[in-house]
PDB file of C-alpha atoms in Angstrom:
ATOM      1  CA  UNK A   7     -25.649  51.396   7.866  1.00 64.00           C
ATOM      2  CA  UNK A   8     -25.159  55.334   6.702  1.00 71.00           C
ATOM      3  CA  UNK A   9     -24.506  57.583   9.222  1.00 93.00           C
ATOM      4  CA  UNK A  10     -21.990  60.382  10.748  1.00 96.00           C
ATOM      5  CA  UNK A  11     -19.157  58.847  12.902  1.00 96.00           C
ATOM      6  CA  UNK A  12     -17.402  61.260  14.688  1.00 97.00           C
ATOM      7  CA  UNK A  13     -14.046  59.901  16.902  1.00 91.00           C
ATOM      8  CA  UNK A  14     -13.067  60.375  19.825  1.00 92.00           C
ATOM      9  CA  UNK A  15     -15.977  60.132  21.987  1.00 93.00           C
ATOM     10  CA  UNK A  16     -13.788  61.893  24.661  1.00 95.00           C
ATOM     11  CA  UNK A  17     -11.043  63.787  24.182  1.00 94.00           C
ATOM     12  CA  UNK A  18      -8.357  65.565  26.939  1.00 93.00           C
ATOM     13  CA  UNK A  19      -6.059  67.910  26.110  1.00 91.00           C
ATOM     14  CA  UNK A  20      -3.561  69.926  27.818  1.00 91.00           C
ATOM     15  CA  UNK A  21      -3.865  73.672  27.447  1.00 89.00           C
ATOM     16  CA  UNK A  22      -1.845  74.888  24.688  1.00 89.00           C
ATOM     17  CA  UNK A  23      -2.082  71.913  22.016  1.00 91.00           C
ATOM     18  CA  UNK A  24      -3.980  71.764  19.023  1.00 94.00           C
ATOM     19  CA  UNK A  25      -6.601  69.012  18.489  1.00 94.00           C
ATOM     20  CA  UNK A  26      -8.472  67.305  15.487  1.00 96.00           C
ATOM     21  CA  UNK A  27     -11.805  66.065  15.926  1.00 96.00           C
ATOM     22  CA  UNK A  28     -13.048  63.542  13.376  1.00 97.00           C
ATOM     23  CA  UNK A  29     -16.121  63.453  11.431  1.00 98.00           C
ATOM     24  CA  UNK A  30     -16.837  60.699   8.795  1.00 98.00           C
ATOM     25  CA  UNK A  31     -20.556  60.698   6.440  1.00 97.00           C
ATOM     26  CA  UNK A  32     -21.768  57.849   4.344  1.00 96.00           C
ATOM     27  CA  UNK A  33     -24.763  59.546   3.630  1.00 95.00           C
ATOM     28  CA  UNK A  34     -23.605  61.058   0.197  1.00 94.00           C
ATOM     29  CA  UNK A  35     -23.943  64.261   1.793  1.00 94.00           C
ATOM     30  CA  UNK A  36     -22.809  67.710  -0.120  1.00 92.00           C
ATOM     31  CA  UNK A  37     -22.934  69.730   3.306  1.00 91.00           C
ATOM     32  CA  UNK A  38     -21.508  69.363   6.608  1.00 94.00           C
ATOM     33  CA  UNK A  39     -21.437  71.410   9.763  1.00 94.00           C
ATOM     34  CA  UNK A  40     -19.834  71.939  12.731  1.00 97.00           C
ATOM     35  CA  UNK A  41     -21.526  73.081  16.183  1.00 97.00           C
ATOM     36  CA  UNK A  42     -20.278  73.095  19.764  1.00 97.00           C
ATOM     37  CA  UNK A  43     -22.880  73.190  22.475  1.00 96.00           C
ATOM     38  CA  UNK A  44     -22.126  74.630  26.064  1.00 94.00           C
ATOM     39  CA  UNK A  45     -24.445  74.337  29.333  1.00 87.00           C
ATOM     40  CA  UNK A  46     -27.107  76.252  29.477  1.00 81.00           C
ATOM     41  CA  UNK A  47     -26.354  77.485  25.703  1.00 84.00           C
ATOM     42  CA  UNK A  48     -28.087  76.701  22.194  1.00 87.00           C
ATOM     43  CA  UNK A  49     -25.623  74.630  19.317  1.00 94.00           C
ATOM     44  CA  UNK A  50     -23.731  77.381  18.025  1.00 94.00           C
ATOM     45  CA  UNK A  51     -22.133  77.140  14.706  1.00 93.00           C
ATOM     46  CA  UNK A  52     -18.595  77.052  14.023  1.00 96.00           C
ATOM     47  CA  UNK A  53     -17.757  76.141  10.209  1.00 95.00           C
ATOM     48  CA  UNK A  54     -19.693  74.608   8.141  1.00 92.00           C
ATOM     49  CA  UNK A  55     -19.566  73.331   4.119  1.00 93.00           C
ATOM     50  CA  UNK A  56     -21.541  73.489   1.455  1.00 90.00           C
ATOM     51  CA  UNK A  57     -19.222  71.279  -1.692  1.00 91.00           C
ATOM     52  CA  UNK A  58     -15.340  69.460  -1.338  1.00 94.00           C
ATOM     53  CA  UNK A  59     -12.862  72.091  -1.518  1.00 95.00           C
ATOM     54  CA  UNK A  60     -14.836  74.915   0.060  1.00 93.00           C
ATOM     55  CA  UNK A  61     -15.819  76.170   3.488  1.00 94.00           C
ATOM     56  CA  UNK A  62     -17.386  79.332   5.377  1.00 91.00           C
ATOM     57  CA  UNK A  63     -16.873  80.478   8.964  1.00 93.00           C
ATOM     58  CA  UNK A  64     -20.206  80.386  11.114  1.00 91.00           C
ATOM     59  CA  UNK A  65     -20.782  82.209  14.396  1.00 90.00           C
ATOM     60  CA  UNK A  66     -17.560  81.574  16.343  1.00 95.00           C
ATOM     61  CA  UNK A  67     -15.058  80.664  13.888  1.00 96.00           C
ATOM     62  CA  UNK A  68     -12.139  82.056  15.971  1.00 96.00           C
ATOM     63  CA  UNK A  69      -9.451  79.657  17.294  1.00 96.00           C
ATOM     64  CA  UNK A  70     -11.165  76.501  14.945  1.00 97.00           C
ATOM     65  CA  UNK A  71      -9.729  75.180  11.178  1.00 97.00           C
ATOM     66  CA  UNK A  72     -11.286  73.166   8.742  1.00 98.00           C
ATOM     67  CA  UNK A  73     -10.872  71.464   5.701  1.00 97.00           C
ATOM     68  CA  UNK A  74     -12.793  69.629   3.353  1.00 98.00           C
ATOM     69  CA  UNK A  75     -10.853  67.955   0.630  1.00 97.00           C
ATOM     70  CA  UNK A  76     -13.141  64.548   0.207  1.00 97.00           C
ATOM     71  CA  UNK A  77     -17.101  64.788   0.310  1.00 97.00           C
ATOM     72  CA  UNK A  78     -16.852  61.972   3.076  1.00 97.00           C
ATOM     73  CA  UNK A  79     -15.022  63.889   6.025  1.00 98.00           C
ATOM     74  CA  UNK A  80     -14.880  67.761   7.356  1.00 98.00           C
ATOM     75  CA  UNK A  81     -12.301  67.115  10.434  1.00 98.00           C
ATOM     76  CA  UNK A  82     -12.118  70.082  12.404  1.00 98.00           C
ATOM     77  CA  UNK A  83      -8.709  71.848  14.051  1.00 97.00           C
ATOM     78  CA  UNK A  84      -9.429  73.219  17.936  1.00 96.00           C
ATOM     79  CA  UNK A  85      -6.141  75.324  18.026  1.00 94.00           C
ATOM     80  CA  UNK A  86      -4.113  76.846  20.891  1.00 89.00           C
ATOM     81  CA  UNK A  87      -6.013  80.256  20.258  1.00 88.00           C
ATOM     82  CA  UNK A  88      -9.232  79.283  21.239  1.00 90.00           C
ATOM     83  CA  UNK A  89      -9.713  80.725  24.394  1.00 89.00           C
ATOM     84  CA  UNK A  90     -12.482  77.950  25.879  1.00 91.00           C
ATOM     85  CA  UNK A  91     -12.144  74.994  23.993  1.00 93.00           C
ATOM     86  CA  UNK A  92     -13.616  72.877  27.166  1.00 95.00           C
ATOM     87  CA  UNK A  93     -17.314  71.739  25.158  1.00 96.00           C
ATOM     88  CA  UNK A  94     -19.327  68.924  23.707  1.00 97.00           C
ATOM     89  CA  UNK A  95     -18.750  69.440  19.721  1.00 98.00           C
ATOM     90  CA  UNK A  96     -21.238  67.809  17.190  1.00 98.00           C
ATOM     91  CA  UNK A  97     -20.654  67.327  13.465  1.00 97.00           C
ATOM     92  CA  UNK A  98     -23.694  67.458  11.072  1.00 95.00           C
ATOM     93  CA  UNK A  99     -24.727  66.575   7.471  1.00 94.00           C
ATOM     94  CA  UNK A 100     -27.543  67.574   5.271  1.00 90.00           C
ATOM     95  CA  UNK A 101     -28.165  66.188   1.780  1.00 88.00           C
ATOM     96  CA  UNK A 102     -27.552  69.906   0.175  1.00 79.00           C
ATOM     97  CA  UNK A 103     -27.376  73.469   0.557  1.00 67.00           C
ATOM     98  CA  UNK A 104     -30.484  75.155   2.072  1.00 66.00           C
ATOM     99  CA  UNK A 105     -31.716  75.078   5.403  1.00 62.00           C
ATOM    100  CA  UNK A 106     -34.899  73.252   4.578  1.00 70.00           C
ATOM    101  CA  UNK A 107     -32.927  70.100   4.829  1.00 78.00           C
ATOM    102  CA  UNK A 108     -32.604  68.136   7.517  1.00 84.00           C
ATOM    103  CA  UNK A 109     -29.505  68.009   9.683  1.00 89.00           C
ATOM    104  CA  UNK A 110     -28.268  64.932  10.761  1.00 93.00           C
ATOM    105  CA  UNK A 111     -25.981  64.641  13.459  1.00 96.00           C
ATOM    106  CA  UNK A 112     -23.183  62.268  14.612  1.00 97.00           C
ATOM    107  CA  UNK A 113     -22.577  61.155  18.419  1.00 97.00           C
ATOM    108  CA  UNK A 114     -20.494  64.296  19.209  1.00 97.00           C
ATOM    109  CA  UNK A 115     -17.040  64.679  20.844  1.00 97.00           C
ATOM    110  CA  UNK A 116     -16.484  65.669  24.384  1.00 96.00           C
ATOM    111  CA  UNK A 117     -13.450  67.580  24.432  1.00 96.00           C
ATOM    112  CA  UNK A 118     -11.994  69.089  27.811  1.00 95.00           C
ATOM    113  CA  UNK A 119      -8.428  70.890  28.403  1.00 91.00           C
ATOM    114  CA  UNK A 120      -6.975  70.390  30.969  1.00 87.00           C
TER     115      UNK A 120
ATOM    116  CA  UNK B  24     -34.167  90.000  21.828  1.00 71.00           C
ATOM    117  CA  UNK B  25     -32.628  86.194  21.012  1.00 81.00           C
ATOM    118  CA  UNK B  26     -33.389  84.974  17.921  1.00 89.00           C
ATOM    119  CA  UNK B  27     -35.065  81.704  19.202  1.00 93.00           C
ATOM    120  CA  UNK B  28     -36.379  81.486  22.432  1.00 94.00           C
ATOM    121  CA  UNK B  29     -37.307  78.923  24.277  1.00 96.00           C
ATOM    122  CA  UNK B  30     -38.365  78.481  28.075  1.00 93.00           C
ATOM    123  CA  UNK B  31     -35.850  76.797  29.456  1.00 92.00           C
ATOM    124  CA  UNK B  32     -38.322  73.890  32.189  1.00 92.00           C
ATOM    125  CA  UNK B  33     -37.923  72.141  33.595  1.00 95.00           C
ATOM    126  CA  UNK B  34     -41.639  70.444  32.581  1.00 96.00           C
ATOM    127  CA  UNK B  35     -42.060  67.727  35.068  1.00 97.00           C
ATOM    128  CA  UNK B  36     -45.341  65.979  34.296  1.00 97.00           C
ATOM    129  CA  UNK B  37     -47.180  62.554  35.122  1.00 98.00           C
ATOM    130  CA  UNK B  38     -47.337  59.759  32.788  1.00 98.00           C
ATOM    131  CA  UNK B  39     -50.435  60.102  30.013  1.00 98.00           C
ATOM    132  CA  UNK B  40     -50.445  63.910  30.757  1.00 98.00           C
ATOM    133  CA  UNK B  41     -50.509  66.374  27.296  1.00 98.00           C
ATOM    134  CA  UNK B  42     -47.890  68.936  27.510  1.00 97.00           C
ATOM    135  CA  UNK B  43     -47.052  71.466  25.199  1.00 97.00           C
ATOM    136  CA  UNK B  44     -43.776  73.697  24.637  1.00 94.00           C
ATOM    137  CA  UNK B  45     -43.927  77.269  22.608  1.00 95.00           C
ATOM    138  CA  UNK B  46     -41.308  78.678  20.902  1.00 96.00           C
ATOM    139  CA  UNK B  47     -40.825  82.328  19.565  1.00 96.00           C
ATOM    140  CA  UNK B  48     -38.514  83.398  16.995  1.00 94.00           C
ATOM    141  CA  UNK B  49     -37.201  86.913  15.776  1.00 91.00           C
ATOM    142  CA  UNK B  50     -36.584  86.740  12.110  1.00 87.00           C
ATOM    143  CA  UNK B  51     -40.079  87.222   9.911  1.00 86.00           C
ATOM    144  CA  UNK B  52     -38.606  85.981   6.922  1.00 83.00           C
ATOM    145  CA  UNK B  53     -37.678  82.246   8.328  1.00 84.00           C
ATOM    146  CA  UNK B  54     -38.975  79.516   6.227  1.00 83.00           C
ATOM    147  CA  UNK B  55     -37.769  76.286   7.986  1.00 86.00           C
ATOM    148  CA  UNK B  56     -39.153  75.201  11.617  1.00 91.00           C
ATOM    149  CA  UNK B  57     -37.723  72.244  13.134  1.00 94.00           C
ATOM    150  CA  UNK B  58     -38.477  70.496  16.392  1.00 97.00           C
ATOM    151  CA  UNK B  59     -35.295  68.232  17.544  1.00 97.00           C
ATOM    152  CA  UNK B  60     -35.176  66.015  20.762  1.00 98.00           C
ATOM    153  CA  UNK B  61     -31.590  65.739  22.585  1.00 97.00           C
ATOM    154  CA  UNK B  62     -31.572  63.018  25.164  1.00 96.00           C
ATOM    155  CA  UNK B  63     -28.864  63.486  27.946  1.00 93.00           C
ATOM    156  CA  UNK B  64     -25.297  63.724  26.539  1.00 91.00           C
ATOM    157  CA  UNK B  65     -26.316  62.935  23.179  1.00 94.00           C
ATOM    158  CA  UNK B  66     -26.536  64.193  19.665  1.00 96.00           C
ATOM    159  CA  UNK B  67     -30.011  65.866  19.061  1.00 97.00           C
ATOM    160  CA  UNK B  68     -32.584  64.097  16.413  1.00 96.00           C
ATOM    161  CA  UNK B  69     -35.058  65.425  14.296  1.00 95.00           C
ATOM    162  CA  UNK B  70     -38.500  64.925  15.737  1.00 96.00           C
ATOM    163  CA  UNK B  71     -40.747  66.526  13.025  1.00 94.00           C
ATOM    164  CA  UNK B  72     -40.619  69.313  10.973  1.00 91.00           C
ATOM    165  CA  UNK B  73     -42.919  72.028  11.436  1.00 92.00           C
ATOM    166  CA  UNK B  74     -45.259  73.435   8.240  1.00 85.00           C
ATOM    167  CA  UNK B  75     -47.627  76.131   7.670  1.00 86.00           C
ATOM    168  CA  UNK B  76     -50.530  73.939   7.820  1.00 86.00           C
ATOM    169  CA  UNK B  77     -49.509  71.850  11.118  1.00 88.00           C
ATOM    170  CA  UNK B  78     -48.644  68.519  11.263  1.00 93.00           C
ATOM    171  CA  UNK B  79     -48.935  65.357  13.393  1.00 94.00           C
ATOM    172  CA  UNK B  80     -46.801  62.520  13.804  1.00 94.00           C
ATOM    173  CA  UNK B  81     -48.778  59.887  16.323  1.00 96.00           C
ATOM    174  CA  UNK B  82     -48.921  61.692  19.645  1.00 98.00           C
ATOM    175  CA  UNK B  83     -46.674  64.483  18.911  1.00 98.00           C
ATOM    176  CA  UNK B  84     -48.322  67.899  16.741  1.00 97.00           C
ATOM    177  CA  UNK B  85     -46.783  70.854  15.568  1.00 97.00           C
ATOM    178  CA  UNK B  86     -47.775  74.067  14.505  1.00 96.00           C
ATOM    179  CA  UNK B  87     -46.590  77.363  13.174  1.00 95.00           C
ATOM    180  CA  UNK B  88     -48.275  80.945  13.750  1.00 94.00           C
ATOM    181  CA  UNK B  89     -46.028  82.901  11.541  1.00 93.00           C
ATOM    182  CA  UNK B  90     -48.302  86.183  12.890  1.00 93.00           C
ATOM    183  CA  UNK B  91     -46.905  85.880  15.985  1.00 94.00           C
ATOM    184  CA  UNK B  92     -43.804  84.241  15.405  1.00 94.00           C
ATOM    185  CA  UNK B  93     -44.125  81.157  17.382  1.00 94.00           C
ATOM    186  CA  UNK B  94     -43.978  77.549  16.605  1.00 96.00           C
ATOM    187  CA  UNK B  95     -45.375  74.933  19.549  1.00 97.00           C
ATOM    188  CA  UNK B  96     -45.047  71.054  20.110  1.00 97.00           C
ATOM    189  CA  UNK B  97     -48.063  69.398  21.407  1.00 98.00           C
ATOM    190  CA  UNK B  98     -47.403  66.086  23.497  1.00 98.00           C
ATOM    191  CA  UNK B  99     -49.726  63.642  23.915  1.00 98.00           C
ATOM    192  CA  UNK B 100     -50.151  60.882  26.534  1.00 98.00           C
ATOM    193  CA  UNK B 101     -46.652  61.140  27.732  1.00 98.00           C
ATOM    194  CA  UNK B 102     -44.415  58.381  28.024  1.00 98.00           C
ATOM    195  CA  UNK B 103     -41.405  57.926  30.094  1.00 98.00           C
ATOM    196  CA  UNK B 104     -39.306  57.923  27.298  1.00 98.00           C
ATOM    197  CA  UNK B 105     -40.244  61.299  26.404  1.00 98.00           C
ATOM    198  CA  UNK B 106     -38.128  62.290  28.909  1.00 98.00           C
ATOM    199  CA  UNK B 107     -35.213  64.748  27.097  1.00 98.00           C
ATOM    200  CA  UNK B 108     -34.648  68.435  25.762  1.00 97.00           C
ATOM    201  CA  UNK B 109     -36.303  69.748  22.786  1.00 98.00           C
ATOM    202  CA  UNK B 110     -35.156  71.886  20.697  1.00 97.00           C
ATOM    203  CA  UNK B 111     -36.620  74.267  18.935  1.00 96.00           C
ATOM    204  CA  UNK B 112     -34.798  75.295  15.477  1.00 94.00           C
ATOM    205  CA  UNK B 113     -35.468  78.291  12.530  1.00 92.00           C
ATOM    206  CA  UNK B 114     -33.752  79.353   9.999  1.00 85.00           C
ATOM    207  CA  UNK B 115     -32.501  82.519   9.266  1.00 74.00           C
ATOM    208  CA  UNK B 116     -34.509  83.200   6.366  1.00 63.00           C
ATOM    209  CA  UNK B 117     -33.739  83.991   2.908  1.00 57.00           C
ATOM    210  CA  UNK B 118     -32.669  86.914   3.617  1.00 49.00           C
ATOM    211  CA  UNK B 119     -29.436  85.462   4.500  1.00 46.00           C
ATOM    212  CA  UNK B 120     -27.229  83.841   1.920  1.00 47.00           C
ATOM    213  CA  UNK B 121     -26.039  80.713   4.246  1.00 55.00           C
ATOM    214  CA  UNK B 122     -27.547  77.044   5.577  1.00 58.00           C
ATOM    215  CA  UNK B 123     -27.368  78.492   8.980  1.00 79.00           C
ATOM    216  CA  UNK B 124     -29.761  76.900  11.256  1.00 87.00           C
ATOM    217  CA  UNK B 125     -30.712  78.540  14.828  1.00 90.00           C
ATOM    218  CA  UNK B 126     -30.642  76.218  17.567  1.00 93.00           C
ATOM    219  CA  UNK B 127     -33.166  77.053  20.826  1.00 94.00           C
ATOM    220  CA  UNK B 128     -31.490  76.323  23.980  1.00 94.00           C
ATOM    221  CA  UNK B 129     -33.794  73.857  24.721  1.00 95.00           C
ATOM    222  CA  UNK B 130     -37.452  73.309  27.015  1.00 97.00           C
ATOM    223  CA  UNK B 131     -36.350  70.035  29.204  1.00 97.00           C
ATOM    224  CA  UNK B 132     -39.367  67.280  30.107  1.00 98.00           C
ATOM    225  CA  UNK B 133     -39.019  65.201  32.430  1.00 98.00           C
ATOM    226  CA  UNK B 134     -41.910  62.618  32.921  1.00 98.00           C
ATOM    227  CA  UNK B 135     -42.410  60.864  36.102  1.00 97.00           C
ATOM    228  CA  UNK B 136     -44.879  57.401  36.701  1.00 97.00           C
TER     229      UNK B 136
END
């Protein structure tokens, strides 16, 4: 079956340590995004990718890393500098650039710090 | 003023009932109107996209009003498992050199028996 997998489902961390969250596509995808979504709050974007090898910051790129070096997987990087890294994250994927396309998302991480 | 707006609900409504959500946007030049559904705790899912003409998929219909800036969901006959979030989503136009899609915050139904 295609999809986005994204691992863990939960994740605790203790205040201070950095944190990869996984996100796997096997939907041939060129782009892939990444969101976090808070209470109350719309999905807010954090990075997102357009092609392998290259990457632009969204909306609230501060304290968050990415990389994209196969088409299959954008993990992202929740560093020590994000201030309030307590949220539900969700990777996307969309068969190309343009925001026409359709977004597809993956179960989501929930990561709290502790 | 936000760039998607959405009221918030909760819609509590009785099985069979028609409800319908509105949703305004800021940006004239957005081309792309999306309606997603996010059940509790989960990812959202595309429900239907929304086109210039309107469009129906069974009991659910969307349309645009790009004069006013607003795109609504029409639900029909409500079922229990309608029960979730929706979310309205635009993007940010061509005016704007990115994918970025705006995410509503979400109208929450709830339907009862």
């Amino acid at each position: 079956d295609g999809g986005i997998t994204q691992s863990p489902k939960y994740l605790f961390r203790k205040e201070g340590q950095n944190v990869t969250l996984s996100c796997e596509q096997n939907l041939n995808h060129d782009a892939m995004y990444w969101y976090r979504q808070d209470p109350g709050q719309g999905l807010r974007l954090i990075y997102y990718s357009q092609i392998v090898n290259d990457f632009q910051k969204g909306d609230i790129a501060e304290g968050y890393s990415v990389s994209r070096e196969k088409k299959e997987s954008f993990p992202l990087t929740v560093t020590s500098a994000q201030k309030n890294p307590t949220a539900f994250y969700l990777c996307a994927s969309s068969i190309g650039a343009g925001a026409i396309n359709e977004q597809f998302f993956g179960p989501g991480t929930r990561l709290t710090v502790l | 003023r936000k760039e998607v707006e959405q009221d918030p609900g909760p819609f509590n409504v009785p099985e069979g009932a028609t409800v319908a959500f509105n949703c305004t946007y800021s940006n004239s030049a957005s081309q792309s109107f999306f309606w997603y559904r996010q059940d509790c705790r989960k990812e959202p899912k595309l429900l239907m996209s929304v086109y210039s003409s309107g469009n129906e998929d069974g009991r659910f219909t969307a349309q645009l009003n790009r004069a006013s800036q607003y795109i609504s969901l029409l639900i029909r006959d409500s079922k229990l498992s309608d029960s979730a979030t929706y979310l309205c989503v635009v993007n940010m136009g061509p005016s704007y050199n990115t994918d970025k899609l705006i995410f509503g915050t979400g109208t929450r139904l709830q339907v009862f028996p």
